[in-house]
XYZ file of C-alpha atoms in Angstrom:
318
model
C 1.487 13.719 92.412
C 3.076 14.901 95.861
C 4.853 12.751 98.759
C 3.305 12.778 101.952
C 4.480 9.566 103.457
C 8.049 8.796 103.321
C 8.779 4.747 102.248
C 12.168 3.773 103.632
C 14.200 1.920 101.579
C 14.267 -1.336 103.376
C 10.258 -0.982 103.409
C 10.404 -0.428 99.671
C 13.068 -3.626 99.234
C 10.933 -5.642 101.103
C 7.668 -4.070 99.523
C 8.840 -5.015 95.753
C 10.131 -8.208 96.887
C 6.481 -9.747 96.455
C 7.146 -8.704 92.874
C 8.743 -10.079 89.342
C 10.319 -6.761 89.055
C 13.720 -7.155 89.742
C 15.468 -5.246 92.822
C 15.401 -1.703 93.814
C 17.952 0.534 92.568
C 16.728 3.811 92.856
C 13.689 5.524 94.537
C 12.648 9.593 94.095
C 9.760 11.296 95.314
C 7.532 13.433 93.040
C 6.982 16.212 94.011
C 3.878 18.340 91.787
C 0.410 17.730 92.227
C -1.628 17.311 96.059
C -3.210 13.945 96.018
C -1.533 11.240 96.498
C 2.187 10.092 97.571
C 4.764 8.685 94.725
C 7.868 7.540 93.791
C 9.579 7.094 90.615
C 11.337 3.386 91.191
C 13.876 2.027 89.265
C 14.787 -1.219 89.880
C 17.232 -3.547 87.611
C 14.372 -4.750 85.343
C 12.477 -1.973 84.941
C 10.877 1.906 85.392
C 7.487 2.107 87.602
C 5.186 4.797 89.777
C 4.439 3.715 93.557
C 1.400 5.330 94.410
C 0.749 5.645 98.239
C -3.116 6.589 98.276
C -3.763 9.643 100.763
C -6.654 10.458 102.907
C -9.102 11.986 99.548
C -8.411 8.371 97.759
C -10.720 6.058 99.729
C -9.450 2.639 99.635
C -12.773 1.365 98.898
C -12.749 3.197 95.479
C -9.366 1.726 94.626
C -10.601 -1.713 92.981
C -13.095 0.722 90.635
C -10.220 2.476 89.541
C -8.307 -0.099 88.658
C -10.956 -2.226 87.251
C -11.018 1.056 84.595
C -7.449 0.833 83.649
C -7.640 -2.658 83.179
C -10.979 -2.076 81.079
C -9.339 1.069 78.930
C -6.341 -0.993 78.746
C -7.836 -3.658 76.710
C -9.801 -1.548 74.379
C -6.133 -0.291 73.565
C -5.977 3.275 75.069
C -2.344 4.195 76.258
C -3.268 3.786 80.325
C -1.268 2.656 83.046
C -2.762 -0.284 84.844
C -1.397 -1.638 88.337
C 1.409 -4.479 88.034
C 0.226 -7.707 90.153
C 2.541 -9.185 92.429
C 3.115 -13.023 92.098
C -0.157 -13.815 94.199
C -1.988 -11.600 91.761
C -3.118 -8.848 94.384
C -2.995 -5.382 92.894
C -3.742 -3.625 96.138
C -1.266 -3.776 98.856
C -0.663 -1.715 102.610
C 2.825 0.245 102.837
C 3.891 2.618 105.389
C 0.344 2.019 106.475
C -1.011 3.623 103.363
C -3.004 1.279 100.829
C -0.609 1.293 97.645
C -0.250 0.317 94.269
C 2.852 -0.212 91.765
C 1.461 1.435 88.474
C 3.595 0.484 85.237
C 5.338 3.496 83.403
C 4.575 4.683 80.370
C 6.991 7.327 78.299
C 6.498 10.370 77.492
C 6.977 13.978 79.232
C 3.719 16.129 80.273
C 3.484 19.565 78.220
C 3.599 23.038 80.459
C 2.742 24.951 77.335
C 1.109 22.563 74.996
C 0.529 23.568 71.184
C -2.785 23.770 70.058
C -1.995 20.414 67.981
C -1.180 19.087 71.582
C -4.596 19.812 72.825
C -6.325 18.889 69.845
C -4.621 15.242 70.362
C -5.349 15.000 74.272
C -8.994 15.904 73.677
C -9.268 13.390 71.045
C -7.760 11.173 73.121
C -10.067 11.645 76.103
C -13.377 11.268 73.685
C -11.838 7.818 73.025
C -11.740 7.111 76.673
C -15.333 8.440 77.102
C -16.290 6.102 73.700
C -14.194 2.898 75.539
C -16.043 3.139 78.557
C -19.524 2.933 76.580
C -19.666 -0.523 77.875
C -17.863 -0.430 81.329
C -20.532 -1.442 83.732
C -18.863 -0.325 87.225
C -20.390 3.185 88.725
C -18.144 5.121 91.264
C -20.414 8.835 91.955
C -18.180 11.569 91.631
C -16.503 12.402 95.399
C -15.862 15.874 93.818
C -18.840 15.986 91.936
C -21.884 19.371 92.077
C -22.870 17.685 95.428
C -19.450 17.768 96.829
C -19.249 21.532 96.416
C -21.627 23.101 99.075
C -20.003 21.455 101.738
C -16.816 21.988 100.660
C -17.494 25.439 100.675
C -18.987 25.264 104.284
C -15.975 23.384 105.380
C -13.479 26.456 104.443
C -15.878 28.664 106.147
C -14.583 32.292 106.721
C -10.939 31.135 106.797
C -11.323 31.588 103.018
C -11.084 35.756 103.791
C -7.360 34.837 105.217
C -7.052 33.895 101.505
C -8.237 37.184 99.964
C -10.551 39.316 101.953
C -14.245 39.031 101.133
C -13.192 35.939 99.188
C -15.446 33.995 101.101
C -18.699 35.973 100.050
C -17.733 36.476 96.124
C -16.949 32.512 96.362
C -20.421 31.891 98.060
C -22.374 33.850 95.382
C -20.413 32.267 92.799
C -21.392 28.861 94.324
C -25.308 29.667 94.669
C -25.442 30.413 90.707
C -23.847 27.554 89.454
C -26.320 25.318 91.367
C -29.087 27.146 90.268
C -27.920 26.286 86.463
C -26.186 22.940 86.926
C -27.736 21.137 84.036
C -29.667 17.404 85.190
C -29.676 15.609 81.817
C -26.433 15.601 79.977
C -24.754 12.078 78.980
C -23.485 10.327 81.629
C -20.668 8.083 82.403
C -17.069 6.906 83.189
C -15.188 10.154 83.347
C -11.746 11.067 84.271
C -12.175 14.420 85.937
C -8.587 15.504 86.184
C -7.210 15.463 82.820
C -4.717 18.784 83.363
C -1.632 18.549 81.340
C 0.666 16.942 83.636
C -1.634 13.981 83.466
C -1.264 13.656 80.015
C 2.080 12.193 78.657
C 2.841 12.986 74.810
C 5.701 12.333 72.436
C 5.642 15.050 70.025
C 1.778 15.478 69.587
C 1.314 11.820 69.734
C -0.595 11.136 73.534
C 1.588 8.276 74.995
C -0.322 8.275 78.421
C -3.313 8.719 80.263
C -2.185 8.767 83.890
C -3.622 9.441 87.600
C -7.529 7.933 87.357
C -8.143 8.472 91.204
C -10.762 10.923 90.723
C -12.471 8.864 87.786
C -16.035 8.511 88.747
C -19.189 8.478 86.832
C -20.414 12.097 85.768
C -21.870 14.446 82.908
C -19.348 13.472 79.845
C -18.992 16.927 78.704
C -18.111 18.241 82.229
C -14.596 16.310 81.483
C -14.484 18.296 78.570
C -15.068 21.318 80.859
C -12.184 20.151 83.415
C -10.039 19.771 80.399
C -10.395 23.549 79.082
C -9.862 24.950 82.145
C -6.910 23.441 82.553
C -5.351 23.333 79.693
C -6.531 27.205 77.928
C -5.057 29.340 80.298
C -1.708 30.207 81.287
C -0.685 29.189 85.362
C -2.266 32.090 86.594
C -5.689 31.946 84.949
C -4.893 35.308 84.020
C -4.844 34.900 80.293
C -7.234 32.454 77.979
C -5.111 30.742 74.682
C -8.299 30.718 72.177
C -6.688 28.600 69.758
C -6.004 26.253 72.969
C -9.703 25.876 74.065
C -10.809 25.603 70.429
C -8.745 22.788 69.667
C -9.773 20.830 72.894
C -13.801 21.645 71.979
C -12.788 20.269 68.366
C -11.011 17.742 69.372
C -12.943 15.810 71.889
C -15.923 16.297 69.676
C -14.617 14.727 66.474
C -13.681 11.674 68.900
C -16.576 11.508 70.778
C -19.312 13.549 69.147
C -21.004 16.966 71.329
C -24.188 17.105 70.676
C -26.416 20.833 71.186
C -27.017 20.580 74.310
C -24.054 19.230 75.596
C -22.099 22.558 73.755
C -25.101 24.480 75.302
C -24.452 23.304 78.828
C -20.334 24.274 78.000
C -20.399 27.874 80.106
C -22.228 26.182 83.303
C -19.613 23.212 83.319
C -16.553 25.363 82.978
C -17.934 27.314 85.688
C -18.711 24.574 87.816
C -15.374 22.684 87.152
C -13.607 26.769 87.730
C -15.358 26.491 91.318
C -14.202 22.523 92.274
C -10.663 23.503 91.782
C -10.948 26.751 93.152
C -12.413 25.013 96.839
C -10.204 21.865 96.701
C -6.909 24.414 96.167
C -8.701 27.031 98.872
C -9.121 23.902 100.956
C -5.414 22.621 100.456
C -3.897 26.179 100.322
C -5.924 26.183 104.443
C -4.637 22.450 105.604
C -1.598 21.533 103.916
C 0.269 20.115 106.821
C 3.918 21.803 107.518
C 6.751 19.923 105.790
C 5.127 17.490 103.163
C 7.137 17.384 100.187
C 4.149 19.024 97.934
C 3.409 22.196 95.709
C 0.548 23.970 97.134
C -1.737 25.718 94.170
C -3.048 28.911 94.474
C -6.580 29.132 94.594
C -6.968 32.299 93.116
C -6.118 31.251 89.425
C -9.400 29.121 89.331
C -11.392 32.210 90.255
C -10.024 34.008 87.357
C -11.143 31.363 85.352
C -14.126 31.681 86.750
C -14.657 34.888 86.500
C -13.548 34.724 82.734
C -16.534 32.185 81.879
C -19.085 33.834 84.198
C -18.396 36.726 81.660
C -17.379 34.914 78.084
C -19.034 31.269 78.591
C -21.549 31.854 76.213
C -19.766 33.784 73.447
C -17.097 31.325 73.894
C -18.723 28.100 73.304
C -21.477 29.592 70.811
């Protein structure tokens, strides 16, 4: 999450007064994450997230995403679908952004989450991945193995103002996990950003599955691959929690099953997923524009990562 449009407050009033929500009483902007622009709102009936979608959220993805919460929704899994206004529309222009108010769920996101934690957010992802079994929509992943190349080529040699040579070492990097990117893993509705602020919990007890708008349709276990990264290492990438990254691998498969190949294919997917968040940091870290209310993340802790399954992958998910 991240605000990079500011909403007035008399565009808000008037935004929420298409709404059976009651009327505004307090607005904040939240701050973490690079995507998108929200607000925590308060208004005298109720708590809710308004979700300005930025230039990477194409509006023409935004009735597949929430077509998804609605789906997971009714299958019973703790997601936050949009709230309709009194016409029914889910999808609506503010500040000349497409937007979305997103119901609240409780909870608080874990910074340093207990491998019980983990072992409950993987589980609750391979429900997810089970509840979408019959979800007929495809979205291809914007962010997906195809994505990367010209991501790469985008950053160009700007990457050395990073760390110097940074843009060769990623380059080589990027050549070998094409080369090995596995072709025919299960397949299907995938949330591809499950880090641990996007997971609300209560104790160990997930409460929320939150921010879908990089759900897409993609290798199952790559999710799972997303996941460890994010969730087995400290901030820095610097140091790997092994009773972390077994619980998610245990987890998630005693949910949703992992069959041989799938734990084969682990290494290559935490690689790949290592490299997507190292270029779409790299890329942010290069053209986050001057004064937006965001937290820029430092590239360089997904290359450790990298690095650190490059050289343990297969000893790791053996």
């Amino acid at each position: 999450m991240a605000v990079y449009t500011q909403v007035s407050a008399e565009a808000l009033t008037d935004f929420l007064a298409k709404f059976d929500v009651g009327e505004l009483v307090s607005a904040k902007g939240i701050a973490e994450g690079v995507e998108n622009s929200n607000y925590l709102v308060d208004t005298s009936k109720s708590r809710f997230i308004l979700t300005l979608y930025e230039k990477r959220v194409a509006a023409d993805d935004l009735p597949y995403f929430m077509a998804l919460l609605d789906h997971l929704a009714e299958k019973g899994l703790p997601v936050p679908p949009a709230v309709p206004d009194r016409a029914g529309m889910l999808i609506h222009q503010l500040e000349g952004r497409p937007a979305c108010l997103i119901q609240f769920l409780s909870g608080v996101s874990v910074s340093h989450p207990s491998p019980a934690q983990a072992r409950a957010a993987a589980e609750a992802m391979g429900k997810m991945h089970k509840a979408t079994a019959d979800f007929v929509r495809d979205r291809p992943n914007s962010m997906g193995v195809e994505a990367w190349q010209p991501l790469f080529e985008r950053c160009g040699r700007d990457l050395d103002t990073i760390q110097p040579g940074l843009y060769d070492r990623a380059g080589k990097a990027l050549d070998t996990i094409l080369a090995g990117w596995p072709a025919d893993l299960p397949r299907g509705a995938i949330h591809a950003d499950l880090f641990p602020d996007n997971v609300l919990m209560l104790g160990n007890r997930v409460t929320g599955l939150i921010d879908f708008y990089f759900a897409c349709t993609d290798i199952r276990a790559y999710d799972l691959a997303v996941m460890h990264g994010a969730w087995a290492f400290d901030a820095r990438g610097e140091n790997y929690d092994p009773a972390i990254g077994a619980a998610l691998v245990e987890g998630y498969a005693a949910s949703a099953g992992l069959s041989d190949a799938e734990r084969a294919a682990l290494p290559i997917l935490a690689e790949g997923a290592a490299l997507r968040f190292f270029l779409t940091r790299a890329w942010d870290w290069l053209n986050t524009p001057a004064g937006a209310l965001v937290t820029r993340k430092d590239p360089l802790a997904y290359l450790r990562r990298l690095d650190f399954y490059a050289a343990n992958g297969d000893a790791l998910f053996a």
